[in-house]
CSV table of C-alpha atoms and ligand atoms in Angstrom, one decimal:
chain,number,residue,atom,x,y,z
A,1,UNK,CA,-62.3,-244.3,24.8
A,2,UNK,CA,-59.7,-243.3,27.3
A,3,UNK,CA,-57.8,-240.2,26.4
A,4,UNK,CA,-54.1,-239.4,26.9
A,5,UNK,CA,-54.8,-237.8,30.3
A,6,UNK,CA,-56.7,-240.9,31.4
A,7,UNK,CA,-53.9,-243.3,30.3
A,8,UNK,CA,-51.3,-241.2,32.1
A,9,UNK,CA,-53.5,-241.1,35.2
A,10,UNK,CA,-53.3,-244.9,35.3
A,11,UNK,CA,-49.5,-244.8,35.8
A,12,UNK,CA,-49.5,-241.6,38.0
A,13,UNK,CA,-48.7,-243.7,41.1
A,14,UNK,CA,-45.8,-245.7,39.5
A,15,UNK,CA,-42.3,-244.6,40.3
A,16,UNK,CA,-43.1,-241.6,42.5
A,17,UNK,CA,-40.1,-240.3,44.4
A,18,UNK,CA,-41.1,-238.9,47.7
A,19,UNK,CA,-37.6,-237.8,48.5
A,20,UNK,CA,-36.8,-235.9,45.3
A,21,UNK,CA,-40.4,-235.1,44.2
A,22,UNK,CA,-41.7,-236.2,40.8
A,23,UNK,CA,-40.8,-239.5,39.4
A,24,UNK,CA,-37.6,-241.7,39.4
A,25,UNK,CA,-38.3,-244.4,36.9
A,26,UNK,CA,-34.9,-245.9,36.3
A,27,UNK,CA,-34.1,-247.9,33.2
A,28,UNK,CA,-34.4,-251.7,33.6
A,29,UNK,CA,-35.8,-251.3,37.1
A,30,UNK,CA,-38.9,-252.9,38.6
A,31,UNK,CA,-40.6,-249.6,38.0
A,32,UNK,CA,-39.8,-249.5,34.3
A,33,UNK,CA,-40.9,-253.1,34.0
A,34,UNK,CA,-44.2,-252.2,35.7
A,35,UNK,CA,-44.7,-249.4,33.2
A,36,UNK,CA,-43.8,-251.7,30.3
A,37,UNK,CA,-46.4,-254.2,31.6
A,38,UNK,CA,-49.0,-251.4,31.7
A,39,UNK,CA,-48.1,-250.6,28.0
A,40,UNK,CA,-48.2,-254.2,26.9
A,41,UNK,CA,-51.6,-254.8,28.6
A,42,UNK,CA,-53.0,-251.7,26.7
A,43,UNK,CA,-51.4,-252.8,23.4
A,44,UNK,CA,-52.8,-256.4,23.7
A,45,UNK,CA,-56.3,-255.0,24.6
A,46,UNK,CA,-56.2,-253.2,21.3
A,47,UNK,CA,-55.2,-256.4,19.4
A,48,UNK,CA,-51.6,-255.2,18.8
A,49,UNK,CA,-48.9,-257.9,18.3
A,50,UNK,CA,-46.3,-257.3,21.0
A,51,UNK,CA,-42.7,-258.4,21.1
A,52,UNK,CA,-39.6,-257.4,22.9
A,53,UNK,CA,-36.5,-257.3,20.7
A,54,UNK,CA,-32.9,-258.4,21.6
A,55,UNK,CA,-32.0,-254.9,22.6
A,56,UNK,CA,-34.9,-254.6,25.0
A,57,UNK,CA,-37.1,-252.4,22.8
A,58,UNK,CA,-40.8,-253.2,23.1
A,59,UNK,CA,-42.8,-253.2,19.8
A,60,UNK,CA,-46.5,-253.3,19.4
A,61,UNK,CA,-47.8,-253.7,15.9
A,62,UNK,CA,-51.2,-252.5,14.6
A,63,UNK,CA,-51.8,-254.1,11.3
A,64,UNK,CA,-55.6,-254.9,11.1
A,65,UNK,CA,-55.5,-255.5,7.3
A,66,UNK,CA,-52.4,-257.7,7.5
A,67,UNK,CA,-50.6,-255.6,4.9
A,68,UNK,CA,-46.9,-256.1,4.1
A,69,UNK,CA,-44.3,-253.4,3.8
A,70,UNK,CA,-42.1,-251.2,5.9
A,71,UNK,CA,-43.7,-249.9,9.1
A,72,UNK,CA,-44.5,-246.4,10.3
A,73,UNK,CA,-43.2,-246.2,13.8
A,74,UNK,CA,-44.3,-244.0,16.7
A,75,UNK,CA,-43.6,-244.2,20.4
A,76,UNK,CA,-41.1,-242.9,23.0
A,77,UNK,CA,-39.8,-244.1,26.4
A,78,UNK,CA,-41.1,-244.8,29.9
A,79,UNK,CA,-38.0,-244.2,32.1
A,80,UNK,CA,-37.2,-240.8,33.6
A,81,UNK,CA,-34.4,-238.8,35.1
A,82,UNK,CA,-34.1,-238.9,38.9
A,83,UNK,CA,-37.0,-236.7,40.2
A,84,UNK,CA,-38.3,-236.0,36.8
A,85,UNK,CA,-41.8,-235.1,35.5
A,86,UNK,CA,-44.5,-237.4,34.4
A,87,UNK,CA,-44.6,-236.5,30.7
A,88,UNK,CA,-41.1,-236.8,29.3
A,89,UNK,CA,-41.5,-240.1,27.5
A,90,UNK,CA,-44.9,-241.4,28.7
A,91,UNK,CA,-46.7,-238.7,26.8
A,92,UNK,CA,-45.4,-240.1,23.5
A,93,UNK,CA,-46.3,-243.7,24.5
A,94,UNK,CA,-49.8,-242.8,25.7
A,95,UNK,CA,-50.4,-240.5,22.7
A,96,UNK,CA,-49.4,-243.4,20.4
A,97,UNK,CA,-52.1,-245.7,21.9
A,98,UNK,CA,-54.7,-243.0,21.7
A,99,UNK,CA,-53.7,-242.2,18.1
A,100,UNK,CA,-54.3,-245.8,17.2
A,101,UNK,CA,-57.7,-245.7,18.9
A,102,UNK,CA,-58.6,-242.6,16.8
A,103,UNK,CA,-57.5,-244.2,13.6
A,104,UNK,CA,-59.5,-247.3,14.4
A,105,UNK,CA,-62.5,-245.2,15.2
A,106,UNK,CA,-62.1,-243.3,12.0
A,107,UNK,CA,-62.0,-246.6,10.1
A,108,UNK,CA,-58.7,-245.6,8.4
A,109,UNK,CA,-57.4,-248.3,6.1
A,110,UNK,CA,-53.7,-248.9,6.3
A,111,UNK,CA,-51.3,-249.8,3.5
A,112,UNK,CA,-48.5,-250.1,6.0
A,113,UNK,CA,-48.3,-251.5,9.5
A,114,UNK,CA,-48.0,-249.0,12.4
A,115,UNK,CA,-45.6,-249.9,15.2
A,116,UNK,CA,-45.5,-248.4,18.7
A,117,UNK,CA,-42.0,-248.6,20.1
A,118,UNK,CA,-41.0,-248.2,23.8
A,119,UNK,CA,-37.3,-247.6,24.1
A,120,UNK,CA,-35.4,-248.6,27.3
A,121,UNK,CA,-33.0,-246.3,29.3
A,122,UNK,CA,-33.6,-243.2,27.1
A,123,UNK,CA,-32.4,-240.9,29.9
A,124,UNK,CA,-29.2,-242.8,30.6
A,125,UNK,CA,-30.0,-242.3,34.3
A,126,UNK,CA,-28.8,-245.7,35.2
A,127,UNK,CA,-25.8,-246.6,33.0
A,128,UNK,CA,-24.8,-243.0,32.0
A,129,UNK,CA,-25.4,-243.5,28.2
A,130,UNK,CA,-28.6,-241.8,27.0
A,131,UNK,CA,-30.8,-243.6,24.5
A,132,UNK,CA,-29.1,-246.9,25.3
A,133,UNK,CA,-31.8,-249.1,23.5
A,134,UNK,CA,-31.9,-247.1,20.3
A,135,UNK,CA,-28.1,-246.6,20.3
A,136,UNK,CA,-27.6,-250.4,20.5
A,137,UNK,CA,-30.1,-251.0,17.7
A,138,UNK,CA,-28.5,-248.3,15.5
A,139,UNK,CA,-25.0,-249.7,16.2
A,140,UNK,CA,-24.1,-246.4,17.8
A,141,UNK,CA,-22.4,-248.1,20.8
A,142,UNK,CA,-20.2,-251.1,20.8
A,143,UNK,CA,-22.0,-253.9,22.6
A,144,UNK,CA,-18.9,-254.9,24.6
A,145,UNK,CA,-18.6,-251.3,25.9
A,146,UNK,CA,-22.3,-251.2,26.8
A,147,UNK,CA,-22.2,-254.5,28.6
A,148,UNK,CA,-19.3,-253.3,30.8
A,149,UNK,CA,-21.2,-250.1,31.9
A,150,UNK,CA,-22.0,-250.1,35.7
A,151,UNK,CA,-24.8,-248.6,37.6
A,152,UNK,CA,-24.4,-246.9,41.0
A,153,UNK,CA,-25.0,-250.3,42.7
A,154,UNK,CA,-22.0,-251.7,40.8
A,155,UNK,CA,-24.1,-254.0,38.6
A,156,UNK,CA,-23.0,-254.3,35.0
A,157,UNK,CA,-25.4,-253.7,32.1
A,158,UNK,CA,-24.7,-257.4,31.3
A,159,UNK,CA,-25.9,-258.5,34.8
A,160,UNK,CA,-29.0,-256.3,34.6
A,161,UNK,CA,-29.9,-257.6,31.1
A,162,UNK,CA,-29.6,-261.2,32.2
A,163,UNK,CA,-31.9,-260.5,35.2
A,164,UNK,CA,-34.3,-258.8,32.8
A,165,UNK,CA,-34.5,-262.0,30.6
A,166,UNK,CA,-32.4,-260.6,27.8
A,167,UNK,CA,-29.3,-262.3,26.4
A,168,UNK,CA,-26.2,-260.1,26.6
A,169,UNK,CA,-24.7,-262.0,23.7
A,170,UNK,CA,-27.4,-260.9,21.4
A,171,UNK,CA,-27.5,-257.1,21.9
A,172,UNK,CA,-26.2,-254.8,19.1
A,173,UNK,CA,-26.8,-253.3,15.7
A,174,UNK,CA,-30.1,-254.5,14.2
A,175,UNK,CA,-29.9,-253.8,10.5
A,176,UNK,CA,-32.9,-255.9,9.7
A,177,UNK,CA,-35.0,-253.8,12.1
A,178,UNK,CA,-33.8,-250.5,10.7
A,179,UNK,CA,-34.5,-251.7,7.2
A,180,UNK,CA,-38.1,-252.6,8.2
A,181,UNK,CA,-38.9,-249.1,9.2
A,182,UNK,CA,-40.3,-246.5,6.7
A,183,UNK,CA,-40.3,-243.6,9.1
A,184,UNK,CA,-40.3,-242.8,12.9
A,185,UNK,CA,-42.3,-240.0,14.4
A,186,UNK,CA,-41.9,-239.4,18.1
A,187,UNK,CA,-44.3,-237.2,20.0
A,188,UNK,CA,-42.8,-235.6,23.1
A,189,UNK,CA,-43.6,-232.9,25.7
A,190,UNK,CA,-41.8,-229.7,24.7
A,191,UNK,CA,-39.0,-229.1,27.1
A,192,UNK,CA,-38.7,-225.4,26.7
A,193,UNK,CA,-40.8,-222.3,26.1
A,194,UNK,CA,-41.1,-222.3,22.3
A,195,UNK,CA,-44.8,-223.2,22.2
A,196,UNK,CA,-45.7,-220.9,25.1
A,197,UNK,CA,-44.1,-218.0,23.3
A,198,UNK,CA,-46.1,-218.5,20.1
A,199,UNK,CA,-49.3,-219.6,21.8
A,200,UNK,CA,-49.7,-222.9,19.9
A,201,UNK,CA,-50.3,-226.4,21.3
A,202,UNK,CA,-48.2,-228.5,18.9
A,203,UNK,CA,-45.0,-228.0,16.9
A,204,UNK,CA,-43.0,-230.1,14.4
A,205,UNK,CA,-39.5,-230.9,15.5
A,206,UNK,CA,-36.8,-229.4,13.3
A,207,UNK,CA,-33.5,-230.2,14.9
A,208,UNK,CA,-31.6,-231.4,18.0
A,209,UNK,CA,-28.5,-229.7,19.4
A,210,UNK,CA,-25.2,-231.5,19.4
A,211,UNK,CA,-24.7,-232.8,22.9
A,212,UNK,CA,-22.5,-235.1,25.0
A,213,UNK,CA,-21.5,-236.2,28.4
A,214,UNK,CA,-18.1,-236.2,30.0
A,215,UNK,CA,-16.9,-237.6,33.4
A,216,UNK,CA,-14.4,-235.6,35.2
A,217,UNK,CA,-12.4,-237.3,38.0
A,218,UNK,CA,-10.2,-235.3,40.4
A,219,UNK,CA,-7.8,-237.2,42.6
A,220,UNK,CA,-6.5,-235.4,45.7
A,221,UNK,CA,-5.4,-236.3,49.2
A,222,UNK,CA,-8.1,-237.5,51.6
A,223,UNK,CA,-7.3,-236.2,55.1
A,224,UNK,CA,-8.5,-234.8,58.4
A,225,UNK,CA,-10.7,-231.7,58.4
A,226,UNK,CA,-9.2,-230.4,61.7
A,227,UNK,CA,-5.5,-231.3,61.5
A,228,UNK,CA,-4.7,-230.5,57.9
A,229,UNK,CA,-3.7,-226.8,57.5
A,230,UNK,CA,-5.3,-225.0,54.6
A,231,UNK,CA,-2.0,-224.6,53.0
A,232,UNK,CA,-1.3,-228.3,53.1
A,233,UNK,CA,-4.4,-229.5,51.3
A,234,UNK,CA,-5.0,-231.2,48.0
A,235,UNK,CA,-8.7,-230.9,48.1
A,236,UNK,CA,-10.6,-232.2,45.0
A,237,UNK,CA,-13.8,-230.6,46.2
A,238,UNK,CA,-12.3,-227.1,46.0
A,239,UNK,CA,-10.9,-228.0,42.6
A,240,UNK,CA,-14.3,-229.2,41.4
A,241,UNK,CA,-16.0,-226.0,42.7
A,242,UNK,CA,-13.6,-223.8,40.8
A,243,UNK,CA,-13.9,-225.9,37.7
A,244,UNK,CA,-17.7,-225.7,37.8
A,245,UNK,CA,-17.7,-221.9,37.9
A,246,UNK,CA,-15.1,-221.7,35.1
A,247,UNK,CA,-17.1,-224.2,33.0
A,248,UNK,CA,-20.1,-221.9,33.4
A,249,UNK,CA,-18.0,-218.9,32.3
A,250,UNK,CA,-16.6,-220.8,29.3
A,251,UNK,CA,-20.1,-221.7,28.1
A,252,UNK,CA,-21.3,-218.1,28.6
A,253,UNK,CA,-18.6,-217.0,26.3
A,254,UNK,CA,-19.9,-219.1,23.4
A,255,UNK,CA,-23.2,-217.9,21.8
A,256,UNK,CA,-26.0,-220.5,22.3
A,257,UNK,CA,-23.8,-223.0,24.2
A,258,UNK,CA,-25.1,-224.8,27.3
A,259,UNK,CA,-22.9,-226.5,29.9
A,260,UNK,CA,-24.3,-228.2,33.0
A,261,UNK,CA,-22.9,-230.0,36.0
A,262,UNK,CA,-25.8,-231.7,37.6
A,263,UNK,CA,-24.2,-234.6,39.4
A,264,UNK,CA,-21.2,-234.7,41.7
A,265,UNK,CA,-19.9,-237.6,43.8
A,266,UNK,CA,-17.3,-237.0,46.5
A,267,UNK,CA,-15.4,-240.0,48.0
A,268,UNK,CA,-15.7,-240.8,50.9
A,269,UNK,CA,-18.3,-238.1,51.5
A,270,UNK,CA,-17.8,-237.3,55.2
A,271,UNK,CA,-18.5,-234.0,56.9
A,272,UNK,CA,-15.1,-233.9,58.7
A,273,UNK,CA,-13.1,-235.5,55.9
A,274,UNK,CA,-11.3,-233.8,53.0
A,275,UNK,CA,-12.4,-235.9,50.0
A,276,UNK,CA,-9.8,-238.1,48.3
A,277,UNK,CA,-11.6,-238.1,45.0
A,278,UNK,CA,-14.5,-236.1,43.4
A,279,UNK,CA,-16.2,-237.2,40.2
A,280,UNK,CA,-18.6,-235.0,38.4
A,281,UNK,CA,-20.5,-235.2,35.1
A,282,UNK,CA,-20.5,-232.5,32.5
A,283,UNK,CA,-23.2,-232.1,29.8
A,284,UNK,CA,-22.4,-229.7,26.9
A,285,UNK,CA,-24.8,-228.7,24.1
A,286,UNK,CA,-24.6,-226.3,21.1
A,287,UNK,CA,-26.4,-226.1,17.7
A,288,UNK,CA,-23.1,-226.9,15.9
A,289,UNK,CA,-21.1,-230.2,16.5
A,290,UNK,CA,-17.7,-228.6,15.9
A,291,UNK,CA,-18.4,-225.7,18.3
A,292,UNK,CA,-19.5,-228.2,20.9
A,293,UNK,CA,-16.2,-230.1,20.4
A,294,UNK,CA,-14.1,-226.9,20.7
A,295,UNK,CA,-15.9,-225.8,23.8
A,296,UNK,CA,-15.3,-229.2,25.4
A,297,UNK,CA,-11.6,-229.0,24.4
A,298,UNK,CA,-11.4,-225.6,26.3
A,299,UNK,CA,-13.1,-227.2,29.3
A,300,UNK,CA,-10.6,-230.1,29.2
A,301,UNK,CA,-7.8,-227.6,29.4
A,302,UNK,CA,-9.3,-225.6,32.3
A,303,UNK,CA,-10.0,-228.8,34.2
A,304,UNK,CA,-6.4,-229.9,33.9
A,305,UNK,CA,-5.1,-226.5,34.8
A,306,UNK,CA,-7.4,-226.0,37.9
A,307,UNK,CA,-6.7,-229.5,39.0
A,308,UNK,CA,-2.9,-228.9,39.0
A,309,UNK,CA,-3.3,-225.5,40.7
A,310,UNK,CA,-5.1,-227.3,43.6
A,311,UNK,CA,-2.5,-230.0,43.8
A,312,UNK,CA,-4.8,-232.6,42.4
A,313,UNK,CA,-4.8,-234.7,39.2
A,314,UNK,CA,-7.9,-234.3,37.0
A,315,UNK,CA,-8.9,-236.4,34.0
A,316,UNK,CA,-11.8,-235.9,31.6
A,317,UNK,CA,-13.3,-238.9,29.9
A,318,UNK,CA,-15.9,-238.7,27.1
A,319,UNK,CA,-19.0,-240.9,27.7
A,320,UNK,CA,-21.0,-239.9,24.7
A,321,UNK,CA,-21.1,-237.3,21.9
A,322,UNK,CA,-24.1,-237.0,19.6
A,323,UNK,CA,-23.9,-234.7,16.6
A,324,UNK,CA,-26.5,-232.1,15.6
A,325,UNK,CA,-29.6,-233.7,14.1
A,326,UNK,CA,-31.7,-232.1,11.4
A,327,UNK,CA,-34.9,-234.2,11.0
A,328,UNK,CA,-35.6,-235.7,7.6
A,329,UNK,CA,-36.7,-232.9,5.1
A,330,UNK,CA,-39.2,-235.1,3.2
A,331,UNK,CA,-40.9,-236.3,6.4
A,332,UNK,CA,-41.0,-232.8,7.8
A,333,UNK,CA,-42.7,-231.7,4.5
A,334,UNK,CA,-45.4,-234.3,5.0
A,335,UNK,CA,-45.9,-233.2,8.6
A,336,UNK,CA,-46.1,-229.5,7.5
A,337,UNK,CA,-48.7,-230.4,4.8
A,338,UNK,CA,-50.7,-232.5,7.4
A,339,UNK,CA,-50.5,-229.9,10.2
A,340,UNK,CA,-50.5,-226.6,8.3
A,341,UNK,CA,-50.8,-224.5,11.5
A,342,UNK,CA,-47.9,-226.1,13.3
A,343,UNK,CA,-44.6,-224.2,13.4
A,344,UNK,CA,-41.2,-226.0,13.4
A,345,UNK,CA,-39.1,-225.8,16.5
A,346,UNK,CA,-35.6,-227.1,17.3
A,347,UNK,CA,-34.9,-228.6,20.7
A,348,UNK,CA,-32.0,-228.8,23.1
A,349,UNK,CA,-33.1,-232.2,24.4
A,350,UNK,CA,-31.8,-235.5,23.2
A,351,UNK,CA,-34.2,-238.2,21.9
A,352,UNK,CA,-34.3,-241.7,20.5
A,353,UNK,CA,-35.5,-240.1,17.3
A,354,UNK,CA,-32.2,-238.3,17.1
A,355,UNK,CA,-30.2,-241.5,17.3
A,356,UNK,CA,-32.4,-243.2,14.7
A,357,UNK,CA,-32.2,-240.2,12.4
A,358,UNK,CA,-28.9,-241.3,11.0
A,359,UNK,CA,-30.5,-244.5,9.6
A,360,UNK,CA,-34.2,-243.9,8.9
A,361,UNK,CA,-36.3,-240.8,8.2
A,362,UNK,CA,-37.4,-239.5,11.6
A,363,UNK,CA,-39.4,-236.5,12.8
A,364,UNK,CA,-40.9,-235.3,16.1
A,365,UNK,CA,-44.0,-233.5,17.4
A,366,UNK,CA,-43.7,-231.4,20.5
A,367,UNK,CA,-46.7,-230.7,22.8
A,368,UNK,CA,-46.9,-227.4,24.7
A,369,UNK,CA,-45.5,-227.5,28.3
A,370,UNK,CA,-47.1,-224.5,30.1
A,371,UNK,CA,-44.4,-224.3,32.7
A,372,UNK,CA,-41.6,-224.4,30.1
A,373,UNK,CA,-39.8,-226.6,32.7
A,374,UNK,CA,-38.7,-230.2,32.2
A,375,UNK,CA,-36.5,-232.9,33.9
A,376,UNK,CA,-38.3,-231.6,37.0
A,377,UNK,CA,-41.6,-232.3,38.8
A,378,UNK,CA,-42.9,-229.0,37.4
A,379,UNK,CA,-43.0,-230.4,33.9
A,380,UNK,CA,-46.6,-230.2,32.7
A,381,UNK,CA,-49.0,-230.8,29.8
A,382,UNK,CA,-52.6,-229.5,30.0
A,383,UNK,CA,-55.1,-232.3,29.4
A,384,UNK,CA,-56.6,-230.5,26.4
A,385,UNK,CA,-53.2,-230.1,24.7
A,386,UNK,CA,-52.4,-233.8,25.3
A,387,UNK,CA,-55.6,-234.8,23.4
A,388,UNK,CA,-54.8,-232.3,20.6
A,389,UNK,CA,-51.3,-233.8,20.3
A,390,UNK,CA,-52.7,-237.3,20.0
A,391,UNK,CA,-55.2,-236.3,17.4
A,392,UNK,CA,-52.5,-234.6,15.4
A,393,UNK,CA,-50.2,-237.6,15.7
A,394,UNK,CA,-53.2,-239.7,14.4
A,395,UNK,CA,-53.4,-237.3,11.4
A,396,UNK,CA,-49.7,-237.7,10.7
A,397,UNK,CA,-49.8,-241.5,11.0
A,398,UNK,CA,-52.8,-241.6,8.7
A,399,UNK,CA,-50.9,-239.5,6.1
A,400,UNK,CA,-47.9,-241.8,6.3
A,401,UNK,CA,-49.6,-245.2,6.6
A,402,UNK,CA,-52.9,-245.0,4.7
A,403,UNK,CA,-53.4,-245.3,0.9
A,404,UNK,CA,-55.2,-242.0,0.4
A,405,UNK,CA,-53.7,-239.3,-1.8
A,406,UNK,CA,-50.5,-238.0,-0.3
A,407,UNK,CA,-49.5,-234.3,-0.1
A,408,UNK,CA,-46.6,-233.9,-2.5
A,409,UNK,CA,-43.3,-233.3,-0.9
A,410,UNK,CA,-42.2,-229.8,-2.0
A,411,UNK,CA,-38.6,-229.6,-3.2
A,412,UNK,CA,-36.2,-229.2,-0.2
B,1,GLV,C1,-32.7,-236.2,27.6
B,1,GLV,O1,-33.9,-235.8,27.8
B,1,GLV,C2,-31.6,-235.3,27.4
B,1,GLV,O2,-31.8,-234.3,26.7
B,1,GLV,O3,-30.6,-235.4,28.0
B,2,MN,MN1,-37.6,-237.9,26.6
B,3,MN,MN1,-35.5,-236.4,29.2
């Protein structure tokens, strides 16, 4: 039986980015399709029934006894951030396949089907909206807004869906799907140092920080680098630089807040040209949804002020805002009873499990990342920890989907 490390080894060459390092596996790209085909081949080899739904989510059902009822779902995503690591997403998909192998080898009898889901564009690296597939299924984004999103090449999401064999007219809230799911458990690489600090291989997810993305556009006056006196400039790059420092300071003034500017695009981007426009993207996170909103409101104010001080016009547009998520208390109790040594940890990273949590009981398992670094080529999971994670996922799936005696849910 191939383990998690072996499965990940099979896709180690797909989507490598020699310029940035690590992987660039963009949503709905040829690379993501290749990864999906790899997943489908493995699912079919195991006798799973595979389908792709109208929102582009791939489902593989394991139901050897042909039982009815709501499904227990596990899985994750195969896309990555630009220059990301090899575990954020694929670890959960490979672990799901191995967990099914383990359950089959143990001869576990199911009283519910188990589905493995692969969600498209989880990172939002192409169209800017993270968890696009699960957001569509959950009705958390208006389909007409989603279809109009453009990637860096100028292609709309509608164009890309069509090319990918999906019908843009059919995307959107899928109540039937949500009603058919009993619970969703996503296994994921830990993206911080929580498990390193406590010396454990696996944790149960407790919560996700509130988080969102905002686009800031600064319009100035494009001009000549040599003939424009410093006093005559309306330079949006200078405005952006000042804003980024002030944003850092504003976040530092709020306990436990995080604010990041990781992407900045000057137009026209010439060495001897004062930019006419600069756009940058802001990511803000905090344990509390209201505190997140109030920090963003302060940032909007400073952006407008600094823009005006530099003789530019700056606008801030919200692209997404996801409230704090606390994973389902009953499901977490089952996970705690199944994995008594696992601690519970919160995370600052967003996940499809967070989007679905509003509609169905969801939970997560985190697997130790010995570097504590993620969204970077340095993200890592030791092979031994990956196999422990898959075995513990199998235990959780067995507890949720097999007819044996269940651990009682303690009062919450
Ligand atoms: C995705 O991993 C995110 O947290 O943005
Ligand atoms: Mn992820
Ligand atoms: Mn990620």
